[in-house]
Coordinates of C-alpha atoms in Angstrom, one line a residue:
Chain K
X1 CA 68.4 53.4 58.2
X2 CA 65.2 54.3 60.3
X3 CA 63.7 56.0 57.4
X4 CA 64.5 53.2 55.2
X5 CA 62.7 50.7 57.3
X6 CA 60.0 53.0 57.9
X7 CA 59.5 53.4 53.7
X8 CA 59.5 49.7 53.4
X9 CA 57.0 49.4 56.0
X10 CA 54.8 51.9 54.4
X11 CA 55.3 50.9 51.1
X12 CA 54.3 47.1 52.4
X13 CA 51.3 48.5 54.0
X14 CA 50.3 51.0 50.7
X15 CA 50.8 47.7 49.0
X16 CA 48.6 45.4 50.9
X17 CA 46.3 48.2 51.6
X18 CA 46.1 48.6 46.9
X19 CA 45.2 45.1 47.4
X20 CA 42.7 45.3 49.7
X21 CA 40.6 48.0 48.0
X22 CA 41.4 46.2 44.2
X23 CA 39.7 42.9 45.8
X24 CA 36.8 45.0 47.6
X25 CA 33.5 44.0 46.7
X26 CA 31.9 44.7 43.3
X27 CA 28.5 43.8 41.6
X28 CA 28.1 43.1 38.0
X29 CA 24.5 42.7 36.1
X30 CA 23.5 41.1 32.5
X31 CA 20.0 41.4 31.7
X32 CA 17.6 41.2 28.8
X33 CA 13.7 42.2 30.0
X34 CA 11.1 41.0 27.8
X35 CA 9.5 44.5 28.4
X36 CA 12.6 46.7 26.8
X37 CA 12.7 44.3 24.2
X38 CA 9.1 44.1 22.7
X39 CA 8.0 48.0 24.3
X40 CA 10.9 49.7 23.9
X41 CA 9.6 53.4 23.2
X42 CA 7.1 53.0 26.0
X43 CA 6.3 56.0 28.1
X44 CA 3.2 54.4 29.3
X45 CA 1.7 50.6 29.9
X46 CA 0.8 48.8 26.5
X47 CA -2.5 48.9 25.8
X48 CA -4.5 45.6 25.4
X49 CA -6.0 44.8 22.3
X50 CA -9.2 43.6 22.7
X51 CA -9.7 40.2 20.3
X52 CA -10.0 36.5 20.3
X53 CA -6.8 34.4 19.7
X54 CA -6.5 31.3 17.8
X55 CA -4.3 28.3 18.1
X56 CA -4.0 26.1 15.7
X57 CA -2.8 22.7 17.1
X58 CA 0.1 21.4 16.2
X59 CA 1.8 24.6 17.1
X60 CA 4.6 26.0 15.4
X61 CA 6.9 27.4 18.3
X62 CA 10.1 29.1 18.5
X63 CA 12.1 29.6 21.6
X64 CA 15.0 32.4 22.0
X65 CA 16.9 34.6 24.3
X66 CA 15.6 37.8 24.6
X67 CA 17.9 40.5 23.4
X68 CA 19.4 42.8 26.4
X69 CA 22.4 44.9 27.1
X70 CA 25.4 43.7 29.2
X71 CA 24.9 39.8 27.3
X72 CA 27.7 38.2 25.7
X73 CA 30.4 37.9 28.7
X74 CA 28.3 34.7 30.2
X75 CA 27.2 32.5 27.8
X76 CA 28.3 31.5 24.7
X77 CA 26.0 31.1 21.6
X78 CA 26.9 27.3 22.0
X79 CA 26.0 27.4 25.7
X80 CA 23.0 30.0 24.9
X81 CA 21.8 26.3 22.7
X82 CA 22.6 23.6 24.5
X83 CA 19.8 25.7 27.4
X84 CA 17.4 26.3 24.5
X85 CA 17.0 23.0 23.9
X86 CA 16.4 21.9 27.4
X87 CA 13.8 23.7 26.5
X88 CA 12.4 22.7 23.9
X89 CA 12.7 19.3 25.1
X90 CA 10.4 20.1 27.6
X91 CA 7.9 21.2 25.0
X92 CA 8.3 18.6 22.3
X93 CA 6.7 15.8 24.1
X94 CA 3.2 17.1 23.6
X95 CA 1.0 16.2 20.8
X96 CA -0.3 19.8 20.2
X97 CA 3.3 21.0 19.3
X98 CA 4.0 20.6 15.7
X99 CA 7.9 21.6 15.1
X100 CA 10.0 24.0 17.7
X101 CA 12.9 26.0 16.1
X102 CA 15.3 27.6 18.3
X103 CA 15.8 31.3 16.8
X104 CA 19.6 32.4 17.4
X105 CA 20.4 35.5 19.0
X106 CA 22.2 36.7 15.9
X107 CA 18.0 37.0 15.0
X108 CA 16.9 39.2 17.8
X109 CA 17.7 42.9 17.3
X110 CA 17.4 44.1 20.8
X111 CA 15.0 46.9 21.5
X112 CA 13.2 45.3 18.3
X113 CA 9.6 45.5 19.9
X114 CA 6.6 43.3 17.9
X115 CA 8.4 43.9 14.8
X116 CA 11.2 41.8 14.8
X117 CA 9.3 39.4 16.5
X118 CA 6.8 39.5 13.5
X119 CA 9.9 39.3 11.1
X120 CA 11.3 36.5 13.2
X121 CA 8.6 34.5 13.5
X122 CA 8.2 34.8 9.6
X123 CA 11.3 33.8 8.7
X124 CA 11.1 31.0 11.2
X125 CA 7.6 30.4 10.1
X126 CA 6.3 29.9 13.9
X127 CA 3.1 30.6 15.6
X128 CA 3.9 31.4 18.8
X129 CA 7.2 32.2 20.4
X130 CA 8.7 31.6 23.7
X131 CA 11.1 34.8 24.8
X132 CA 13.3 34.1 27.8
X133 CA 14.3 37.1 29.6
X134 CA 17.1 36.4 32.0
X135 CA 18.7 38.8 34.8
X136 CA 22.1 37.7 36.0
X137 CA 23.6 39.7 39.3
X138 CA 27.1 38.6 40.4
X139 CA 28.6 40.0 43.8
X140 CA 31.9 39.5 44.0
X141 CA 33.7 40.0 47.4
X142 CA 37.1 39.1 49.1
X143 CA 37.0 37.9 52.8
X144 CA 39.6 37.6 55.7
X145 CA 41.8 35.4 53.8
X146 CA 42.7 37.7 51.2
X147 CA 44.8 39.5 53.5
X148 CA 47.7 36.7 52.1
X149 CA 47.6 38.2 48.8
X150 CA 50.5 40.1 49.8
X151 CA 52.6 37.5 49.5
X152 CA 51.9 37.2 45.8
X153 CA 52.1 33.5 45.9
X154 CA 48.5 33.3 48.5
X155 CA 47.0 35.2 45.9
X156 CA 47.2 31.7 43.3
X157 CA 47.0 29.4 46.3
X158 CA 44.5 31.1 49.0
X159 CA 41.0 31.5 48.0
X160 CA 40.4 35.0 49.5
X161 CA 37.5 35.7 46.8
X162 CA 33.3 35.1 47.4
X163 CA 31.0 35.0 44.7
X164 CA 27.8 35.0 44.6
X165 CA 26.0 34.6 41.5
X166 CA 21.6 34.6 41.3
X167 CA 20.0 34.4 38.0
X168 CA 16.6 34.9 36.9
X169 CA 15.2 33.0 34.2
X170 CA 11.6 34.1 32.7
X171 CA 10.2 32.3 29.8
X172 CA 6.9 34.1 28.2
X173 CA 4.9 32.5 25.6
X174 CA 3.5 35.1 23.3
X175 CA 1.2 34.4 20.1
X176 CA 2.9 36.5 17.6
X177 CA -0.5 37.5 15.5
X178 CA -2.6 38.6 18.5
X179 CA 0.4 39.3 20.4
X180 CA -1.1 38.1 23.6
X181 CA 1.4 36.3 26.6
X182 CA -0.3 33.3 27.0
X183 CA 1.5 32.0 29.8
X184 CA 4.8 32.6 31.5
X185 CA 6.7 30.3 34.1
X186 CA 10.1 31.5 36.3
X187 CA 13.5 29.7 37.3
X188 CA 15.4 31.2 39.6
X189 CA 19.4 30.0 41.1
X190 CA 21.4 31.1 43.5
X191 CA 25.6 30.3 42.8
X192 CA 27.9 30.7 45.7
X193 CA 31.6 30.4 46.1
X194 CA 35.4 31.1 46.8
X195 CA 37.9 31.6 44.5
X196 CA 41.6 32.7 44.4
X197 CA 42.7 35.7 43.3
X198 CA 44.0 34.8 40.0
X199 CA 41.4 32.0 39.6
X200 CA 38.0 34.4 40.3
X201 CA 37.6 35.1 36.4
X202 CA 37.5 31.8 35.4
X203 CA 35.8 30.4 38.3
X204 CA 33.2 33.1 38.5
X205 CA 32.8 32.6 34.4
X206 CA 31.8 29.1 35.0
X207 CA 29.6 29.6 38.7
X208 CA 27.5 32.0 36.1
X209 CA 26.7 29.6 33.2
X210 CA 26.0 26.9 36.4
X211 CA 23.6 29.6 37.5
X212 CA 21.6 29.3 34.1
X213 CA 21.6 25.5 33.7
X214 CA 20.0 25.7 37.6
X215 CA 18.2 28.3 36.5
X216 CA 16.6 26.5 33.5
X217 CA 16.3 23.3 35.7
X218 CA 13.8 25.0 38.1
X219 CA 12.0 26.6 34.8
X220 CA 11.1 23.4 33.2
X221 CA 9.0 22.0 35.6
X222 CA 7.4 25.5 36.3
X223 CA 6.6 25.3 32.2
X224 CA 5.2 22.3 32.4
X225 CA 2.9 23.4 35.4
X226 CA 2.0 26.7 33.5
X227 CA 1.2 24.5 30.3
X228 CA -1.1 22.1 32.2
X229 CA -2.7 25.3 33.9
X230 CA -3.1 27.1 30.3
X231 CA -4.9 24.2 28.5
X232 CA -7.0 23.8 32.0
X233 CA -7.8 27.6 31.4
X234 CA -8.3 27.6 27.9
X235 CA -11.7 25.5 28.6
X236 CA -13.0 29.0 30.4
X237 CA -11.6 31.3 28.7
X238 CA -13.4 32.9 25.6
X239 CA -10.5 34.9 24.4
X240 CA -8.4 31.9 23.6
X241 CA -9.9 29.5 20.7
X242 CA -8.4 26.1 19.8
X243 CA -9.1 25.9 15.7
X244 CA -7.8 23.1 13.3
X245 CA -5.0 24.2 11.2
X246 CA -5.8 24.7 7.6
X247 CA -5.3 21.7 5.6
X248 CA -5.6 19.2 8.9
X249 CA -6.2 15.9 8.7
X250 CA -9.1 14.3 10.2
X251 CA -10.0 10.5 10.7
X252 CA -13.2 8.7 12.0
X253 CA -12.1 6.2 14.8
X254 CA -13.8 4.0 16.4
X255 CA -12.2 4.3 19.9
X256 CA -12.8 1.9 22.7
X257 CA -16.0 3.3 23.7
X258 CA -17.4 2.9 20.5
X259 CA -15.9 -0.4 20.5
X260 CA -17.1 -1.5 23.8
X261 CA -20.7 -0.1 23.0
X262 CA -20.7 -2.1 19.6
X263 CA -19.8 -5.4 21.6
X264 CA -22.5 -5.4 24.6
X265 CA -25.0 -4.3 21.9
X266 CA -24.0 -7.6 20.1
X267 CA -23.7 -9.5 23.2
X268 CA -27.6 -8.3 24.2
X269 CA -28.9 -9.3 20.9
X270 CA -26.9 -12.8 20.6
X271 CA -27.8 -14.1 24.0
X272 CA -31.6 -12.7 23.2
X273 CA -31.5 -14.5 20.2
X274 CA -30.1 -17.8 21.9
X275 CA -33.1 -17.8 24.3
X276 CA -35.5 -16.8 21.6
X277 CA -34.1 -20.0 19.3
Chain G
X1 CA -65.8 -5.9 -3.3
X2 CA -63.4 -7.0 -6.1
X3 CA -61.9 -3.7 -6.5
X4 CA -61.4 -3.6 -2.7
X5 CA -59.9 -7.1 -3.0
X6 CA -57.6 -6.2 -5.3
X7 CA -56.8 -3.2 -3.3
X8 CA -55.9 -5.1 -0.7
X9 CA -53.6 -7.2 -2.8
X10 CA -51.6 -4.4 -3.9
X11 CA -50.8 -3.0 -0.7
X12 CA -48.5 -5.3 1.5
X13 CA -49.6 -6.6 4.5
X14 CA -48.0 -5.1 7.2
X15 CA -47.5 -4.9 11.0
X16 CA -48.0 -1.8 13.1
X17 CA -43.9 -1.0 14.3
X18 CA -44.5 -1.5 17.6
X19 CA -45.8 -5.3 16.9
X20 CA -43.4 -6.0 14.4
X21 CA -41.3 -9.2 15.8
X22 CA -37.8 -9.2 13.9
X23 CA -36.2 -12.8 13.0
X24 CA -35.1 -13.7 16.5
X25 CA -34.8 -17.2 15.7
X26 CA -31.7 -19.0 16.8
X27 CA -28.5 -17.8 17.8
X28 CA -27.5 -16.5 13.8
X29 CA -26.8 -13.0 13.3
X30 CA -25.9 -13.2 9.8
X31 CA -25.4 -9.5 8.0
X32 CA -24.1 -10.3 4.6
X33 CA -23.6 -6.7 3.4
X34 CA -21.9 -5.3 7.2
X35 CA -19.6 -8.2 6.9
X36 CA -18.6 -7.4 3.6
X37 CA -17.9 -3.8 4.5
X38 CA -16.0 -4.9 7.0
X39 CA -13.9 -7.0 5.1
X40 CA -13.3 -3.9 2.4
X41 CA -12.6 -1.8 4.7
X42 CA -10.3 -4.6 6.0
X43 CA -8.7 -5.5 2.9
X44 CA -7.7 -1.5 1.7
X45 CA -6.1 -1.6 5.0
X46 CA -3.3 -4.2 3.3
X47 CA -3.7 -2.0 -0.4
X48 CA -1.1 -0.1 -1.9
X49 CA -1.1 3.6 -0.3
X50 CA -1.2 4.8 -3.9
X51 CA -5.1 2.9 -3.7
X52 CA -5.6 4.6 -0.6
X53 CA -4.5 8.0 -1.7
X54 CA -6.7 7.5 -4.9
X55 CA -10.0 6.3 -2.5
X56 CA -9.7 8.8 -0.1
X57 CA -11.7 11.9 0.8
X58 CA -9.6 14.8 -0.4
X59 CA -11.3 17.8 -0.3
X60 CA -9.4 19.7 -3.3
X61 CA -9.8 16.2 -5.6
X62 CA -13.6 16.4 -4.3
X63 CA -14.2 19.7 -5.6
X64 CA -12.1 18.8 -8.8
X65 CA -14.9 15.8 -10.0
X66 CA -13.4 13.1 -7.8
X67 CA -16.9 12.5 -6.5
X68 CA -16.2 8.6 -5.8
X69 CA -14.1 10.0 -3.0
X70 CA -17.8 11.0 -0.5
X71 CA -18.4 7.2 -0.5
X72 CA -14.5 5.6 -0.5
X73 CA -13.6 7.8 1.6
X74 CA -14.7 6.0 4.6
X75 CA -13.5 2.8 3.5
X76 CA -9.6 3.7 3.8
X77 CA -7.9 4.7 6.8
X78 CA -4.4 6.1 8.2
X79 CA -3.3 2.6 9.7
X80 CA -3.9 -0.1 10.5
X81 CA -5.1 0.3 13.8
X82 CA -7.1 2.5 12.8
X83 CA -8.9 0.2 10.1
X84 CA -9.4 -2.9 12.7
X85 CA -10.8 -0.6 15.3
X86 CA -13.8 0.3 12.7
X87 CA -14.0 -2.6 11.0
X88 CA -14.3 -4.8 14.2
X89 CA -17.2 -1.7 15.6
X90 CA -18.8 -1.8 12.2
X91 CA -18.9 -5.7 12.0
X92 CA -20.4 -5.9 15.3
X93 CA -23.3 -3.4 15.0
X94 CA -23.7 -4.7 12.1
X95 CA -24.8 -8.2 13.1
X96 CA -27.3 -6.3 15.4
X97 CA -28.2 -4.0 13.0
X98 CA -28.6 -6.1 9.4
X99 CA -30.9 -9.1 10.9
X100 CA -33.6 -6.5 12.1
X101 CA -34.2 -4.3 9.5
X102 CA -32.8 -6.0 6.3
X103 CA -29.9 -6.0 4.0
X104 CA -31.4 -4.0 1.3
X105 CA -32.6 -1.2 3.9
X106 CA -29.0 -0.5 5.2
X107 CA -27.2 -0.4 2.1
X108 CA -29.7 1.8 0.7
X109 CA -29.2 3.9 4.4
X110 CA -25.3 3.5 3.9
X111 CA -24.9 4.8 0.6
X112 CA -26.9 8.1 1.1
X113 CA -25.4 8.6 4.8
X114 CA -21.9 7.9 3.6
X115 CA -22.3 10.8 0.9
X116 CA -24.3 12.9 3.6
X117 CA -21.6 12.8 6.0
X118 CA -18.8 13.6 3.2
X119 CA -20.4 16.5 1.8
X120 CA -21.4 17.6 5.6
X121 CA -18.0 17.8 6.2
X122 CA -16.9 19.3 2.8
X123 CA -19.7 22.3 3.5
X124 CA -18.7 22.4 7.5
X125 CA -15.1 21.8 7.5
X126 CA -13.2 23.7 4.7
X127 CA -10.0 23.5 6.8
X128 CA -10.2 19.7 7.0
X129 CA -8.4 18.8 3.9
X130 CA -8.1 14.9 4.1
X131 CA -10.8 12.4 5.7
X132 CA -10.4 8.7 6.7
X133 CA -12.5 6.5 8.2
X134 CA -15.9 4.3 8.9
X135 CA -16.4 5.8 11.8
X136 CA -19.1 8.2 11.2
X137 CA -21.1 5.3 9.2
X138 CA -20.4 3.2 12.4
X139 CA -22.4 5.3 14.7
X140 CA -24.9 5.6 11.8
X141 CA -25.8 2.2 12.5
X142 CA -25.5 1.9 16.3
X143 CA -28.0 5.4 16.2
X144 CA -30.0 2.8 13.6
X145 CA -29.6 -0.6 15.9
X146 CA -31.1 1.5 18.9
X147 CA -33.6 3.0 17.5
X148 CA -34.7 -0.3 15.9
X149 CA -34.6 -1.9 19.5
X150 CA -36.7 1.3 20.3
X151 CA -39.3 0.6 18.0
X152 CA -39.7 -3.3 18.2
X153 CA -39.6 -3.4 21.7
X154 CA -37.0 -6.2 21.6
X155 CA -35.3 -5.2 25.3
X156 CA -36.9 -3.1 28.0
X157 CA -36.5 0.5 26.8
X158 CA -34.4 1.7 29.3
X159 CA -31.5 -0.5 28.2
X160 CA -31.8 1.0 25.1
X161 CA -32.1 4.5 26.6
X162 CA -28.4 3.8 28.7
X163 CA -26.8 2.9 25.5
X164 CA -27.8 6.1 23.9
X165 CA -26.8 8.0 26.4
X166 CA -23.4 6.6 26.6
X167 CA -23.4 7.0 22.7
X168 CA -24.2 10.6 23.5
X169 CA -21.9 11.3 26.4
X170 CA -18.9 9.8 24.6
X171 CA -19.5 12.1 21.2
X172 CA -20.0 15.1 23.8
X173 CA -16.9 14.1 25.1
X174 CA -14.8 14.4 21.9
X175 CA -16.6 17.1 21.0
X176 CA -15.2 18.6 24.2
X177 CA -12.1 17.3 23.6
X178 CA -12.4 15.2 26.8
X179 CA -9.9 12.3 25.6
X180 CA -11.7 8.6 27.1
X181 CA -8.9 6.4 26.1
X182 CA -6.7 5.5 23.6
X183 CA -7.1 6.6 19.9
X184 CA -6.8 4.5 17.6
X185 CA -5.5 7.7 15.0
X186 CA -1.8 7.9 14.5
X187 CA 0.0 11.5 15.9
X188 CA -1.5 14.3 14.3
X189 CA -4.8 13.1 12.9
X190 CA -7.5 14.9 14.7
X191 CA -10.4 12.8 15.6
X192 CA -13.0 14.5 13.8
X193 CA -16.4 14.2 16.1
X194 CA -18.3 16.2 13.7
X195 CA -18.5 13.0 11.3
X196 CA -19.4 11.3 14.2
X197 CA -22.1 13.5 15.0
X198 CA -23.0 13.6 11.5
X199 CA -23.1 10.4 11.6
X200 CA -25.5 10.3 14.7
X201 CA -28.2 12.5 12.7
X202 CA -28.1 10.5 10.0
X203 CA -28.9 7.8 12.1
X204 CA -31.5 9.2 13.0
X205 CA -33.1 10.6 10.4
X206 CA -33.4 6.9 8.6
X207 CA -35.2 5.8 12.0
X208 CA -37.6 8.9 11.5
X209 CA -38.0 8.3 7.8
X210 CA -38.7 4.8 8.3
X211 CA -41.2 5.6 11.4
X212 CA -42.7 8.0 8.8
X213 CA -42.7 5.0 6.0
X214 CA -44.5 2.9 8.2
X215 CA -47.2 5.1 10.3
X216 CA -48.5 5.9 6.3
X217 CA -48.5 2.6 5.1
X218 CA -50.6 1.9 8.6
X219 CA -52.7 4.5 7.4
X220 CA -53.2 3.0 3.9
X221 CA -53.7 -0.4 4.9
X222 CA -56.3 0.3 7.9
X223 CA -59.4 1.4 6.0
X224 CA -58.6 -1.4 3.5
X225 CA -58.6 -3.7 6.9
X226 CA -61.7 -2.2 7.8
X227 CA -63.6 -2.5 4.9
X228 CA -62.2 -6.1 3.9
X229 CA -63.6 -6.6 7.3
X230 CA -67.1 -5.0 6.7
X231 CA -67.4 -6.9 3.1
X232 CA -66.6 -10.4 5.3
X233 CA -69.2 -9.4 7.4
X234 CA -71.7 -8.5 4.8
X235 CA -70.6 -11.8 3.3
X236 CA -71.4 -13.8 5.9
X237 CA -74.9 -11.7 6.6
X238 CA -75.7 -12.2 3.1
X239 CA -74.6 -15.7 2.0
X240 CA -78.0 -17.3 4.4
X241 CA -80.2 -15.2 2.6
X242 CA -78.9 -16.2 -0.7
X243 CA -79.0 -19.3 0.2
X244 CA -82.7 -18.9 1.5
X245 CA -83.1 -17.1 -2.0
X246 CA -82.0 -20.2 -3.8
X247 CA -83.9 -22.6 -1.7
X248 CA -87.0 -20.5 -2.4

């Protein structure tokens, strides 16, 4: 009978011990980096070409997800959208952006360097192209609590789990025919929580595509800033010309300047003309 | 002294520039021909687009034989805004402009300017594939206005040298892109300073050619002056002595 206690005890503690080290604390890592996408056979830094690019206002731009290993568990293609075009809704209220066309991923062939951006941006027929490069790390740990897992029904009701979720959100702006970043602009989150045993999948799912929308929400602003600061630099900067787009419409306008000089000239020579009659 | 006479005859009387006193009589400011552009300009506002399409400058119909389009051109614009805003400018210079140098001497400027500034920009601007606009022929005629206050001496010259300057700055400033205010263009029409650059030369150029005109026909009519002056004299010297001649 001693034995037989003693077993149970043992096996109790072999079981609680299996679920201590099955909840102990792991780290998981999605990523897609701008550099393995458009260098990936580099042994050494790309070299830059020397050049002047043009822009042709209004720009054609396309916005996608960079390619990358370890996507596909966090965001769907529908969730991989509904970002893009928080996006591009920070882009589309300026004049000097023509169309923006969100390039699915199906589109990207990872590791596809300057090629399949060239092919991309052809068959998309945009100008420039906006890559985001994300990097996603989840830690997942269990604390005190999880020690009630044992009794199999803590493990739906006791939250004995920790996440903690930080994402990385880079958007670069390259111009596909010189190949030159123009400007690039960061969003960074940080996801944090607890979770039950049996709830940590889906709850850690959902904490990682809260992570991008935060993500995104810190980049949008940052774009906007880098944006502002690019058409502040392009005034100094040689290497970057502004030229019409072929076939562009021009008009002569008269603007209020004009129209204000026209009217005090007027003015001048109608009151000089009362005196004078 | 009857060949100098009729000399004299043949050749217009005419001030020097800088004494020349424009019709500053009452508070009129009547410009029959700026009005009526005005009003064109105006009334093809209101026309079917297909008229619009048909008067406009269209760089592809240009080169095709469509030559009516370097004048039409800038009588048509993209909207209405657009047209009020340069009809309003050009009616305005206008008034200042027409009374001082004369209906007949601005149309005559307009129609080589308006061509000069089309096929400026045809040459220039290859990209540029459709033009609207008076613009460019309304900064023509301020560039004429001032330089015609310049000449007759009508305001202190420093006024005059203010308003050019702003005229200067603000086509500096859209050359810069260095937005002042509100366009009256709709979204994706560029404002083309070029025309109104163009239109700026042009400007001055009729001022120069005109300065020329004048400075030669000052040099013509001078001697002429002179020497109707000398022959009064000798008139007057010799009329006593005829006189005496007849008495004797």
């Amino acid at each position: 009978m001693h034995y037989i206690k003693t077993f149970i005890v043992a096996l109790l503690l072999a079981l609680l011990g299996g679920c201590a080290f099955w909840g102990s604390g792991h780290r998981a890592q999605q990523n897609g980096s701008v550099v393995d996408y458009l260098y990936p056979n580099a042994k050494q830094a790309p070299m830059l070409q020397a050049g002047v690019t043009q822009l042709r206002p209004p720009v054609r731009v396309g916005i996608a997800f960079v390619p990358g290993a370890g996507w596909g568990g966090a965001l769907s293609e529908q969730q991989k959208t509904q970002l893009l075009e928080r996006v591009k809704a920070s882009f589309a209220k300026h004049a000097y952006i023509g169309s923006i066309e969100i390039i699915p991923s199906a589109y990207m062939q990872a590791r596809g360097g300057f090629d399949n951006l060239d092919q991309v941006a052809r068959m998309f027929n945009v100008e420039v192209v906006t890559l985001l490069s994300y990097d996603q790390v989840q830690f997942n740990d269990t604390n005190v609590l999880s020690m009630l897992y044992w009794t199999i029904v803590g493990a739906y009701v006791i939250q004995g789990n920790q996440y903690d979720i930080q994402t990385m959100l880079d958007a670069s702006v390259f111009d596909v025919k010189s190949r030159k970043l123009l400007f690039r602009a960061p969003g960074t989150s940080r996801v944090a929580g607890n979770a039950t045993m049996a709830g940590l999948s889906a709850k850690s799912r959902a904490a990682q595509s809260d992570g991008y929308n935060q993500a995104v929400d810190q980049l949008i602003p940052h774009l906007q800033t880098e944006l502002d600061n690019f058409r502040e630099r392009l005034k100094g900067d040689s290497s970057i010309q502004i030229r019409n787009k072929e076939g562009y419409q021009g008009g002569g306008a008269a603007d209020w300047g004009l129209l204000a000089l026209a009217g005090l000239l007027a003015a001048l020579v109608y009151g000089k003309r009362r005196r004078a009659g | 002294m009857a060949n100098v006479a009729a000399l004299a005859k043949r050749v217009p009387t005419q001030r020097a520039p800088t004494q020349r006193v424009p019709t500053m009589r009452g508070p009129t400011m009547r410009a029959p021909a700026s009005t009526l552009l005005a009003l064109a300009a105006l009334a093809l506002v209101y026309a079917p687009a297909a008229l619009g399409d048909a008067l406009a400058y269209d760089r592809l119909a240009i080169l095709s034989g469509q030559l009516w389009r370097l004048w039409s051109g800038h009588l048509v614009h993209f909207s209405a805004q657009h047209g009020i805003t340069d009809a309003v400018a050009l009616f305005l210079i206008g008034a200042v402009l027409e009374p001082l140098i004369g209906t007949r001497r601005l149309c005559l400027a307009l129609s080589w300017g308006a061509a000069l500034i089309a096929l400026a920009l045809l040459l220039g601007l290859p990209e540029m594939a459709h033009y609207r606009g008076l613009s460019g022929l309304d900064v023509m005629m301020a560039v004429m206005a001032l330089c015609a206050l310049w000449q007759q001496r009508i305001f202190p010259r420093y006024w005059i040298a203010v308003l050019a300057t702003l005229l200067v700055l603000k086509t500096g400033c859209e050359a810069l892109g260095i937005a002042l205010g509100g366009t009256s263009l709709p979204a994706g029409i560029t404002v083309m300073w070029q025309a109104h650059a163009l239109g700026a030369a042009c400007g001055i150029l009729e001022a120069l050619c005109r300065a020329q005109r004048l400075r030669k026909r000052a040099e013509l009519v001078e001697p002429l002056l002179h020497e109707q002056r000398d022959v009064v004299a000798f008139d007057r010297l010799s009329v006593p002595q005829t006189a005496r001649q007849a008495s004797v």
